[in-house]
Coordinates of C-alpha atoms in Angstrom, one line a residue:
X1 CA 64.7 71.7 116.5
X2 CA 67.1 69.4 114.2
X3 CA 64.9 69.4 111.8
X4 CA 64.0 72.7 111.6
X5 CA 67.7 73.7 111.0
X6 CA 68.7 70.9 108.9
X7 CA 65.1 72.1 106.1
X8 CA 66.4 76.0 106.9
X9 CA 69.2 75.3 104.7
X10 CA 71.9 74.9 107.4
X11 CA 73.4 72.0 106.4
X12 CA 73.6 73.0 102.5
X13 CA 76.4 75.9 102.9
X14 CA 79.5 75.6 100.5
X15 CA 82.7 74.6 101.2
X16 CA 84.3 73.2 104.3
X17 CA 84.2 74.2 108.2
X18 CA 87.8 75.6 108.4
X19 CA 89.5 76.2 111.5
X20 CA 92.8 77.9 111.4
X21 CA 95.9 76.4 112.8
X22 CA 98.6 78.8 113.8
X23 CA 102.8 77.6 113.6
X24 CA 104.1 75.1 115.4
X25 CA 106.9 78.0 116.9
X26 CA 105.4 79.4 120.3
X27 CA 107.4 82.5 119.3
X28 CA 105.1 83.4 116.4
X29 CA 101.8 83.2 118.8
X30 CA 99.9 86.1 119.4
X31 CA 97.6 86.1 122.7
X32 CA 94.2 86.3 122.6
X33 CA 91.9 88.8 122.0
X34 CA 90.8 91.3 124.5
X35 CA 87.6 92.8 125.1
X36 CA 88.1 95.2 124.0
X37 CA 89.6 94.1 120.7
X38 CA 86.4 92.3 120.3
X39 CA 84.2 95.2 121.2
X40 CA 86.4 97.7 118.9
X41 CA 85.6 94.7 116.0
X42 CA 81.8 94.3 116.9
X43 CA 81.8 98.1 116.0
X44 CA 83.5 98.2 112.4
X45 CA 81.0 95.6 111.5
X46 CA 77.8 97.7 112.7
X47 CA 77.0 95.5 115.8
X48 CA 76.8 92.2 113.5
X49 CA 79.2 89.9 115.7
X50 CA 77.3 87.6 118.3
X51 CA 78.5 85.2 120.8
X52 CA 78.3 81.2 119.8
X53 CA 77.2 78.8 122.7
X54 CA 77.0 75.2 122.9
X55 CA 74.2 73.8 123.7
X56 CA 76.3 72.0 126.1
X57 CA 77.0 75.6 127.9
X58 CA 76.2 74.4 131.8
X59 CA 79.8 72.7 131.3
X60 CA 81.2 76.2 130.5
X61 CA 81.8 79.4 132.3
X62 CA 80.0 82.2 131.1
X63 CA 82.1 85.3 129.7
X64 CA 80.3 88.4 128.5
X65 CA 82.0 90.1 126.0
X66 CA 78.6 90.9 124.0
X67 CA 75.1 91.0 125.6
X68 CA 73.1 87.8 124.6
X69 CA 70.3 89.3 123.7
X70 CA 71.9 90.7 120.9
X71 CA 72.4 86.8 119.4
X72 CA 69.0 85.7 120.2
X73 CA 68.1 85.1 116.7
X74 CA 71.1 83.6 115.9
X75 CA 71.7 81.1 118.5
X76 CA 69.6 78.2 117.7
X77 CA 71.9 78.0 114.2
X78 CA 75.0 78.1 116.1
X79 CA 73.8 75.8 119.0
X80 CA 72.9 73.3 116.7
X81 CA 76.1 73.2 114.5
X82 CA 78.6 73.7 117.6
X83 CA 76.7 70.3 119.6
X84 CA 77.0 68.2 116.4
X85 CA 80.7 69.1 116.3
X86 CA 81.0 67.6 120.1
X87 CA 79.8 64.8 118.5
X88 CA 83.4 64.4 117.2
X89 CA 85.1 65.5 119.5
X90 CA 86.2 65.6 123.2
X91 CA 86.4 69.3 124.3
X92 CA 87.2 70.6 127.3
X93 CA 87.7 74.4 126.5
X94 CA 86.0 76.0 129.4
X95 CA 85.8 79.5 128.9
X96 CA 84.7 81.8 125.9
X97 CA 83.5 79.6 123.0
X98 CA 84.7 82.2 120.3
X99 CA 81.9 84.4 118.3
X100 CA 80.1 84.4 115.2
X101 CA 80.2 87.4 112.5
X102 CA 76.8 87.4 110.3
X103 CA 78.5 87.9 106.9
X104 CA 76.3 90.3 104.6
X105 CA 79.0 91.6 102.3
X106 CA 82.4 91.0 100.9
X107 CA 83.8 93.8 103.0
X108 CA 83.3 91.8 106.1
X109 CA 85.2 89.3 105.5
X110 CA 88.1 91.8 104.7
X111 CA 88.2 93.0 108.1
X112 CA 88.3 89.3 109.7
X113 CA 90.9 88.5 107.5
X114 CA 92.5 91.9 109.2
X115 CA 91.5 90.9 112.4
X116 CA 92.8 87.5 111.9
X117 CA 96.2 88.6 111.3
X118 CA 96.1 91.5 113.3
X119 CA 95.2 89.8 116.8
X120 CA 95.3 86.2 115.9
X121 CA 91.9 85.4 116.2
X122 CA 91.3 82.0 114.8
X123 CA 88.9 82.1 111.8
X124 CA 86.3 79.5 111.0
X125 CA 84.6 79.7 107.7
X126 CA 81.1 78.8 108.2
X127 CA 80.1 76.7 105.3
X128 CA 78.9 73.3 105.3
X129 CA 79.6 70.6 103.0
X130 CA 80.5 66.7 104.1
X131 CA 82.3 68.2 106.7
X132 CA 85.2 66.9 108.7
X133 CA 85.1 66.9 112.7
X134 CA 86.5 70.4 114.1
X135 CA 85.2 72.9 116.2
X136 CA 86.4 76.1 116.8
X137 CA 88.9 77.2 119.7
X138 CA 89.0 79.6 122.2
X139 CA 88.4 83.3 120.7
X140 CA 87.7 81.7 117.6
X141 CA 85.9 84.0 114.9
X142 CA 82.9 82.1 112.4
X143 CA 82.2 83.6 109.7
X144 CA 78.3 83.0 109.5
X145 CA 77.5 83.1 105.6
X146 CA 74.2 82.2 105.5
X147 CA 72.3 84.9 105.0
X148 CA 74.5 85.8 102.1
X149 CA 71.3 84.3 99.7
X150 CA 71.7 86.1 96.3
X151 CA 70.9 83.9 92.8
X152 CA 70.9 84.8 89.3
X153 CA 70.1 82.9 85.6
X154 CA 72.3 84.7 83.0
X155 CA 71.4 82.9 79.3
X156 CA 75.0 84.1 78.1
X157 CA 77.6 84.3 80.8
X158 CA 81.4 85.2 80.3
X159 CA 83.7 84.9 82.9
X160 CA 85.6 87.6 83.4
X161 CA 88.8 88.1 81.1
X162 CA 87.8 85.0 78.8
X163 CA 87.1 85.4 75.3
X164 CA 83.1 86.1 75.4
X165 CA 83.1 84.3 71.4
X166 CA 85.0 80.9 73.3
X167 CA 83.5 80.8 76.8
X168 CA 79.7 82.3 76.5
X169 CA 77.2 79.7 78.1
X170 CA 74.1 79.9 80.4
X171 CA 74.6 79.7 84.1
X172 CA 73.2 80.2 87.6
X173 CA 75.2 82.5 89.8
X174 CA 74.6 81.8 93.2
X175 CA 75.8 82.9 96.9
X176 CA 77.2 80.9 99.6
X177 CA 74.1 80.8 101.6
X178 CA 71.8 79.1 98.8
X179 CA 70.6 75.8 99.7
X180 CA 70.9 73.0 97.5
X181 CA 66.8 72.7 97.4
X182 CA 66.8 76.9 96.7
X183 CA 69.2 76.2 94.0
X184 CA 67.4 73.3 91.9
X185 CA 64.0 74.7 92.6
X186 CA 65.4 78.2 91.2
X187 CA 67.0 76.1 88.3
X188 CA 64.1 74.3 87.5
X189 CA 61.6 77.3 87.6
X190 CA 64.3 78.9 85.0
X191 CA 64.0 75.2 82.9
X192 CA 67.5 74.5 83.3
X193 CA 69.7 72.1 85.2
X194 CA 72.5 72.4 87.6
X195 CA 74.8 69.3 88.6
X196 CA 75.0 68.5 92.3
X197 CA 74.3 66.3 95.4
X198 CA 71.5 67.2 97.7
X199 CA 74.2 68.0 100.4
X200 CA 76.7 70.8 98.9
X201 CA 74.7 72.0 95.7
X202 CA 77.1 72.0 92.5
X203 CA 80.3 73.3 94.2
X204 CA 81.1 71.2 97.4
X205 CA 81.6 67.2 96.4
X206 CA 82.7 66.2 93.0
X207 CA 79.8 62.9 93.8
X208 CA 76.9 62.9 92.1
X209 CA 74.0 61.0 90.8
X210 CA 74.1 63.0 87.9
X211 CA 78.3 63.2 87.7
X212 CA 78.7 59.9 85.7
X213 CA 76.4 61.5 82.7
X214 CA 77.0 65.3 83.0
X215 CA 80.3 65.3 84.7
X216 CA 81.6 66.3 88.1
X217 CA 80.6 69.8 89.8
X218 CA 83.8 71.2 89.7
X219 CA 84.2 70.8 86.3
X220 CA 80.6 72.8 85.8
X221 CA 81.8 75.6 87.7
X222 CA 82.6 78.8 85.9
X223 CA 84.1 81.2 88.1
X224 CA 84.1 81.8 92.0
X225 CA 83.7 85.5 93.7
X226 CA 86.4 84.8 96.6
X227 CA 88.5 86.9 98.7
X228 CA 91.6 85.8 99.7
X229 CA 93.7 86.1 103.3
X230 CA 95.0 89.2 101.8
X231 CA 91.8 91.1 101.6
X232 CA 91.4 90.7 98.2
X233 CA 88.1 90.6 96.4
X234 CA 88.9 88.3 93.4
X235 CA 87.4 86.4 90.1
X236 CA 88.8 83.2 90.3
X237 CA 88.3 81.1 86.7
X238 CA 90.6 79.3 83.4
X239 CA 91.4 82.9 82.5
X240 CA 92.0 84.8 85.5
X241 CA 93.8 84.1 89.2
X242 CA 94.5 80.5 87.4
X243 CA 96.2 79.5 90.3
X244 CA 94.0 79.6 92.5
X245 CA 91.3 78.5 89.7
X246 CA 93.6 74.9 89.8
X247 CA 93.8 74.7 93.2
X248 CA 90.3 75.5 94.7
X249 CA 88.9 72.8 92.2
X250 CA 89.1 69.7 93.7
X251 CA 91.2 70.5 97.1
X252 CA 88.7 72.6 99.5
X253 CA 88.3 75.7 97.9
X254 CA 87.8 77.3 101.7
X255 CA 91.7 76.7 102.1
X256 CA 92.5 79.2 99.9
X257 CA 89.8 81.7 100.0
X258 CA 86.5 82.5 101.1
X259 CA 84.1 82.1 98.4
X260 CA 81.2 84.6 98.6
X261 CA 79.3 83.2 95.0
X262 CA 80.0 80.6 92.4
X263 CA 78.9 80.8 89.1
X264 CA 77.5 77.5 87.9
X265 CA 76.9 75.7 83.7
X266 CA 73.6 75.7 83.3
X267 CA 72.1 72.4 81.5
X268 CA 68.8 72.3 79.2
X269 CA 66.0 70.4 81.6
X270 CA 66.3 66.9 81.2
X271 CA 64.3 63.7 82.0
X272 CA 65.9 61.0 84.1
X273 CA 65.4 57.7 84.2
X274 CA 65.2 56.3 88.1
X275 CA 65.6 52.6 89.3
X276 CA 65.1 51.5 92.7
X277 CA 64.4 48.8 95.3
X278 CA 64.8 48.2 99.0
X279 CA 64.7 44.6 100.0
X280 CA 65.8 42.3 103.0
X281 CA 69.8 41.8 103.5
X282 CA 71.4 38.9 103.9
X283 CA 74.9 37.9 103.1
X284 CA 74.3 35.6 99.7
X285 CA 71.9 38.7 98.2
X286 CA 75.2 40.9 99.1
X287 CA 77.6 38.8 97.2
X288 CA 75.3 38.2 94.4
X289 CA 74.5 41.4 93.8
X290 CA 77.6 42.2 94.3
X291 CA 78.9 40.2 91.5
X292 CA 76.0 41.3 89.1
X293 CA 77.4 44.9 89.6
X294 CA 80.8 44.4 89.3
X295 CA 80.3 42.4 86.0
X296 CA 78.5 45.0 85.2
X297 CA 80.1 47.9 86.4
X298 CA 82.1 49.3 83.1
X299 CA 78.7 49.2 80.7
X300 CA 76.7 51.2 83.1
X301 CA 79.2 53.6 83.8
X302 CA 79.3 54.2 80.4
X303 CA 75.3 54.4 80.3
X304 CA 75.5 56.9 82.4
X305 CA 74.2 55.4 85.8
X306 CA 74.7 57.2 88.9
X307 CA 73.7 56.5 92.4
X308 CA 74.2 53.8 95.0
X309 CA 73.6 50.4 96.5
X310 CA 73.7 49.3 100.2
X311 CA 72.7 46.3 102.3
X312 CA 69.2 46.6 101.8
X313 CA 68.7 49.8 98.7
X314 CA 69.3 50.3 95.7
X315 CA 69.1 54.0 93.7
X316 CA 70.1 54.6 90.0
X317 CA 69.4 56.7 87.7
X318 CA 70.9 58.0 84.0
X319 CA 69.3 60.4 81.4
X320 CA 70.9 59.4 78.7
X321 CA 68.7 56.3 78.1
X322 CA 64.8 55.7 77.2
X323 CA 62.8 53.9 79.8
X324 CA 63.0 51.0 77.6
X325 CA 66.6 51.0 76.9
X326 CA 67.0 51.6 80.9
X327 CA 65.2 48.6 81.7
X328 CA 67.1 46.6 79.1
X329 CA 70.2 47.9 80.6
X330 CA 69.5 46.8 84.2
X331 CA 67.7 43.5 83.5
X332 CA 70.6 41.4 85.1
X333 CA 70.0 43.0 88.4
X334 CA 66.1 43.7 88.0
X335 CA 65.8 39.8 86.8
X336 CA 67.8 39.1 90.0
X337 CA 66.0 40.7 92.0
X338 CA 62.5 39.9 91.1
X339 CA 63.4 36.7 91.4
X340 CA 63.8 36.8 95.2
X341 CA 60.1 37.3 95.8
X342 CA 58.2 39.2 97.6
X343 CA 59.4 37.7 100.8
X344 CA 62.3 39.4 100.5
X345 CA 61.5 42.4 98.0
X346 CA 59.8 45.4 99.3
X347 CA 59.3 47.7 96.8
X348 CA 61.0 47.4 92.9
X349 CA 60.4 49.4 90.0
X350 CA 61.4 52.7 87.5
X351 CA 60.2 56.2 87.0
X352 CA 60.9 58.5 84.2
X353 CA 61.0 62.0 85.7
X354 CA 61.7 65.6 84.9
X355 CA 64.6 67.1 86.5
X356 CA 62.8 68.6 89.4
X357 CA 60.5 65.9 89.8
X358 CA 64.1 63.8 90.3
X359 CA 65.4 65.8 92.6
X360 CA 61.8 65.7 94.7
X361 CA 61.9 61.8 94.4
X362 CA 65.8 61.2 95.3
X363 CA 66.9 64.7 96.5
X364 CA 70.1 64.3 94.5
X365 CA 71.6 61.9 97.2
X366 CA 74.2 59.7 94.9
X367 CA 75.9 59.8 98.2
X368 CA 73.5 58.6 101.5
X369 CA 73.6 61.9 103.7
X370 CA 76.9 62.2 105.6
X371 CA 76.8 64.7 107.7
X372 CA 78.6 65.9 111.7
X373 CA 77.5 62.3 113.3
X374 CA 79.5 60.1 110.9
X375 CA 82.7 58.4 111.1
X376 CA 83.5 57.7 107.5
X377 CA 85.9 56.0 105.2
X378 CA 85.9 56.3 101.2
X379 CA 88.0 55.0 98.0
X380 CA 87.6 55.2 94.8
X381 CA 87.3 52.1 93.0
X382 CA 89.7 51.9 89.5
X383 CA 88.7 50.2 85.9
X384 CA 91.4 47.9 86.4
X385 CA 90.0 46.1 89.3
X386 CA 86.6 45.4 87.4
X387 CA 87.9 44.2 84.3
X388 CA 88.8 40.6 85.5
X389 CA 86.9 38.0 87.0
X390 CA 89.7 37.8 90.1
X391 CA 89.5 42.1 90.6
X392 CA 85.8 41.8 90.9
X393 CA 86.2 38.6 93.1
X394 CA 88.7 40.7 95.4
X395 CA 86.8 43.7 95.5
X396 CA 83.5 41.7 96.7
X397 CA 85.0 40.4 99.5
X398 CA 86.9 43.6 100.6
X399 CA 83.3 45.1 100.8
X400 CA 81.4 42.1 102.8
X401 CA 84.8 41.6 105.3
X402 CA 84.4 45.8 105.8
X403 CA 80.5 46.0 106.6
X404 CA 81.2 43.2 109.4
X405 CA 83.5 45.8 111.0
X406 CA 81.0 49.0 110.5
X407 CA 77.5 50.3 110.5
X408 CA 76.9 51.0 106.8
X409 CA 78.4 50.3 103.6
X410 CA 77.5 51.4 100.3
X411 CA 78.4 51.1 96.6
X412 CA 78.6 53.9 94.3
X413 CA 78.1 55.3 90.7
X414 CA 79.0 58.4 91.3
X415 CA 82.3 59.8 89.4
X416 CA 83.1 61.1 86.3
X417 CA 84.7 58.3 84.8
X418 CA 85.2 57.9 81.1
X419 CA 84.4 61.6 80.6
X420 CA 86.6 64.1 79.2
X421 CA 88.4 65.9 82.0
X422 CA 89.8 69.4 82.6
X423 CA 87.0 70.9 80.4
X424 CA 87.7 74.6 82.1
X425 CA 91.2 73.8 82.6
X426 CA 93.1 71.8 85.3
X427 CA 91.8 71.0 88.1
X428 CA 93.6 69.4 91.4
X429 CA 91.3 66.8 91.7
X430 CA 92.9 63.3 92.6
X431 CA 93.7 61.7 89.5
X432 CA 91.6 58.7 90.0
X433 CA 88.4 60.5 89.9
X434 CA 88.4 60.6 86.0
X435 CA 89.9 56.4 85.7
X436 CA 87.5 55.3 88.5
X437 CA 83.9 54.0 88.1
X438 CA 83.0 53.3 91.8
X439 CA 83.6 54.1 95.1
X440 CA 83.1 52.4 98.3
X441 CA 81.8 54.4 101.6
X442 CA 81.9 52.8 104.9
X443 CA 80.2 54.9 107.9
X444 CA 79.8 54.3 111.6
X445 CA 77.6 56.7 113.7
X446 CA 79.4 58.8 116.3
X447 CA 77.0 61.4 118.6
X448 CA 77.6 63.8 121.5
X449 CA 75.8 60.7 123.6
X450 CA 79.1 58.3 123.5
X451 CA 82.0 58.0 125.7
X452 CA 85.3 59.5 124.6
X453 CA 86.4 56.1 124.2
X454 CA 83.0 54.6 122.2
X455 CA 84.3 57.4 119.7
X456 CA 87.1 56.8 119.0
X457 CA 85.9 52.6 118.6
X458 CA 84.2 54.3 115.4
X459 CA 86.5 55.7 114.1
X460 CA 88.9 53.1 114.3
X461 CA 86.2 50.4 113.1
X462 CA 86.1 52.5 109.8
X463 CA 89.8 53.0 108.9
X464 CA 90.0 49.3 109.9
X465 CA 87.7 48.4 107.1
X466 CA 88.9 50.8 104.9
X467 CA 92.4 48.7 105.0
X468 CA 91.0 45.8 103.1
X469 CA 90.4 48.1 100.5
X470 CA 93.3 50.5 100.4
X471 CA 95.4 47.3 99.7
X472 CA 93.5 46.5 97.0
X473 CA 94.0 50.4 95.3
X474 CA 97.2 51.4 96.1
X475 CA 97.1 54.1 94.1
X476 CA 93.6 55.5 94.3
X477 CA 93.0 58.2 96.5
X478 CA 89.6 60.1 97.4
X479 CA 88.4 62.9 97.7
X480 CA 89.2 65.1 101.0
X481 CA 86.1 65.5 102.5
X482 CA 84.8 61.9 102.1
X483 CA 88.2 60.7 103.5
X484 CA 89.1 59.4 106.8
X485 CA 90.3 61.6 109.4
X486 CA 92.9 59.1 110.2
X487 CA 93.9 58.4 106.9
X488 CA 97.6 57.4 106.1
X489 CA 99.8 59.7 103.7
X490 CA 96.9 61.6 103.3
X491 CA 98.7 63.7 100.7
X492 CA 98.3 61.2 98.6
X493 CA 95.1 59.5 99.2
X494 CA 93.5 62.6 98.6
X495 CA 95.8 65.0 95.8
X496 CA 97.8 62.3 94.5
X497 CA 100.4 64.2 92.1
X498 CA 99.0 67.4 92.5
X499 CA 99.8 67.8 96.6
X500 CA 103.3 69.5 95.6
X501 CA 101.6 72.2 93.8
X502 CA 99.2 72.7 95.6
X503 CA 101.6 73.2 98.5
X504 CA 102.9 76.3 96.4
X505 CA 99.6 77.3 96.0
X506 CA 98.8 77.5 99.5
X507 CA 102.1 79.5 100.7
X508 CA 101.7 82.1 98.3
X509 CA 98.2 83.0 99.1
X510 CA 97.4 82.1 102.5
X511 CA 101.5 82.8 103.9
X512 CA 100.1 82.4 108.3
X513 CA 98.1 79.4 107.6
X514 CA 95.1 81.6 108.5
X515 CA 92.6 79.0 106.3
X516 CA 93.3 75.8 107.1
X517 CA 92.0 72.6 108.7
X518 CA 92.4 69.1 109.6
X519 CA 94.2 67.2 107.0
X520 CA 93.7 70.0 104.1
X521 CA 96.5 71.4 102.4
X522 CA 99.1 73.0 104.4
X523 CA 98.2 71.0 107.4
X524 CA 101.1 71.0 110.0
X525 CA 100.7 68.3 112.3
X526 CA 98.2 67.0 115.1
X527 CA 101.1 68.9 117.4
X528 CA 98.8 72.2 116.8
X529 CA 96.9 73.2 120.7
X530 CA 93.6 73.4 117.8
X531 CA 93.9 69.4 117.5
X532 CA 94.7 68.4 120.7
X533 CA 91.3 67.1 121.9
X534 CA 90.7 65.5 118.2
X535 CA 89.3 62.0 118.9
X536 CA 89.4 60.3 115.3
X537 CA 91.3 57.2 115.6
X538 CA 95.0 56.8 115.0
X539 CA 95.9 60.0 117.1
X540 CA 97.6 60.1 120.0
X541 CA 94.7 60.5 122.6
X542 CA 95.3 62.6 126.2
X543 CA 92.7 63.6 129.1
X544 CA 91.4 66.7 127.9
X545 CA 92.3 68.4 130.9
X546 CA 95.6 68.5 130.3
X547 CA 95.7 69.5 126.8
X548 CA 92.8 71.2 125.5
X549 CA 92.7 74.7 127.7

């Protein structure tokens, strides 16, 4: 069933999963919806809202509001989602699980928005990107947009209001249900190329095995259809709504709006260059190859090499070099590594591929897949650490003393470093993505089959690790959904300067906090009833019976 969801495209939605807190004042609660306010709802949107179960549901009271049949072909989605977000979480909210609206046009999202602020119902924007743990509350409203599967190649696009002399370029135009493999394959058959990972297409996650070379996905997106919490259908780009074009770059665009398309830069095909090799770990191949990348770290970066190295795999890739020049490039790591044998090499070599054919081979993954079952810590990784023999030497050691303490670890090449920034204006992007050439993950697995407590162990294994290099990078940040859930002056670690603004940004829009979510923008405080059953580590953690009703 997994993994008949995960190749339907379920897991390559934009954006975030937002759940809406409301203010910490009891006074300015409303009470939940009614029956009938559900029923009176169900109706302005043609009989198109469906219940959501868990596939946990023997723990919960049945409550018929709507008629199951009429989600039948709905459920398995939902199901599947809702379980993985148990995973995260210990929830105890026995009654109504909330509902699900099957977004087909802008217009319905106008009237939850209404309904949001009308009733209170909480809203949960159903995209997927790397997404946070959160699930949605009691009468909570999802806003289902994946059947919302539209895509278009225009050879001359011009955002609207910008000079069409200035800012005429190809692009893909593409809904929020596309899937990342719908959206390359559409690409390719057009001979063009989009940038992005194979988890959020080109306008989730600003990682990439392509960002090093063609730059990060927010800064290859032209304009966003979005309406915001005040019902308003707008063109967000650098000539129009530039607020909001600032802010939903590079901070959760789903905190501000909900995006219904994004219009994408469309690149010429090109031919990539892929290196990779799995081989046996061990802790002196770690620090070795450690070493050899680190030395290496600031000529790569500037070859354009993206992707990613782990305990026991290696992926990189650039198309800005000939075979040749790629293997000349690499040859203190390939030497290396050949030279271990084939007792402990598995498989080593390069490919020169087309676009597609790359994609096929690596399915975009600069980032290993981190998905609803991961605990995860990130940090990007500044110049300044690389460029001495003792920075390297510190960095190394963060990383092996890190993987003791966690599942995974990996290595990346994955930012935009050394490439001009702010290309279609500002973005609020920390800082650090532009002055940084790696970035460190560490993951643990976390799964609806652990004890409350064996949860939160992984989550506080990974922000553990993560210390050793946060003290190293004191002024580094990531991005927010890559970071960890516990992560200290989170402000900072993931909007740096640009948190004050965005702050602003967030008011004047989105005034009752109806689009917001753990840690984004906005964010009031753990305090919320929402977060009371939130297990990731560092929280304050209480018997769900006595706090999650």
């Amino acid at each position: 069933m997994y993994s008949k969801i995960i190749s339907s495209g379920f897991f390559s939605l934009l954006g975030l999963l937002q759940a809406p807190i409301f203010p910490s004042d009891p006074s300015l609660k409303v009470p939940s919806l009614t029956e009938e306010d559900w029923g009176s709802f169900n109706a302005s949107v043609n009989g198109r809202l469906h219940r959501s179960t868990k596939l946990w549901g023997p723990c919960y009271t049945p409550d018929a509001h709507l008629s199951s049949s009429n989600s039948s072909s709905h459920s398995v989605k939902i199901q599947a989602g809702q379980s993985s977000w148990q995973s995260c979480q210990e929830i105890a909210n026995r009654g109504n699980d909330g509902f699900f609206l099957d977004v087909q046009n802008p217009q319905d999202v106008v009237l939850a928005f209404k309904l949001a602020k009308t009733h209170g119902a909480r809203l949960v924007v159903d995209h997927l990107d790397t997404e946070f743990c959160r699930s949605p509350a009691r009468d909570s409203l999802a806003l289902w947009m994946h059947n919302l599967e539209s895509i278009t190649y225009t050879p001359k696009f011009t955002p609207f209001s910008c000079n069409p002399v200035l800012e005429t370029e190809p692009a893909i135009t593409y809904e929020a249900g596309v899937s990342p493999e719908k959206l390359h394959s559409f690409a390719d058959s057009h001979g063009v190329t989009v940038v992005g990972d194979r988890l959020t297409g080109s306008e989730g996650s600003p990682f990439g095995i392509l960002t090093p070379s063609m730059g990060a996905s927010l800064d290859n997106i032209l304009e966003y259809q979005a309406i915001t919490p005040d019902g308003l259908i707008r063109r967000v780009n650098k000539c129009h709504n530039t607020d909001l074009w600032y802010a939903m770059r590079g901070s959760a665009s789903s905190s501000y709006a909900v995006v219904i398309s994004v219009t994408v830069k469309a690149y010429p095909s090109v031919n990539v260059r892929t290196f990779s090799a799995s081989f046996k770990s061990s802790l002196s191949i770690t620090e070795t190859l450690l070493r050899i990348i680190t030395e290496n770290t600031l000529k790569w970066a500037a070859e354009g090499w993206g992707g990613y190295i782990n305990k026991s795999e290696i992926v990189l890739a650039t198309p800005l070099l000939t075979i040749y020049e790629a293997s000349q490039s690499l040859s203190p790591l390939t030497n290396y590594l050949r030279s271990l044998g084939s007792q402990s090499i598995q498989a080593i070599g390069f490919h020169e591929d087309k676009s597609m054919d790359f994609w096929n081979r690596t399915r975009g993954a600069a980032i290993p897949t981190v998905d609803h079952q991961t605990a995860l810590f990130s940090r990007l990784i500044p110049e300044s650490l690389v460029q001495n023999t003792q920075g390297r030497e510190d960095l190394a050691k963060a990383i092996i003393v890190g993987s003791t303490m966690v599942e995974k670890w990996s290595l990346h090449f994955a930012s935009p470093y050394g490439l001009s920034r702010d290309l279609r204006g500002p973005s609020s992007i920390h800082p650090a993505l532009y002055k940084s050439p790696l970035l460190v993950v560490f993951q643990n697995m976390v799964n609806d089959r652990m004890s409350f407590s064996d949860r939160i162990v992984q989550y506080s294994a990974v922000g553990k690790a993560g210390n050793y290099v946060r003290f190293l990078t004191p002024n580094s940040g990531t991005y927010y959904s890559h970071g960890d859930l516990s992560e200290p002056e989170h402000e900072k670690a993931f909007w740096g300067e640009h948190y004050p603004e965005l702050l602003l940004i967030k008011k004047r829009h989105d005034p009752l906090g109806l689009l917001t979510s753990w840690k984004s923008v906005g964010w009031k405080g753990r305090d919320d009833p929402k977060y009371g059953c939130y297990t990731p580590a560092k929280l304050q953690i209480v018997p769900c019976e006595t706090k999650c009703r």
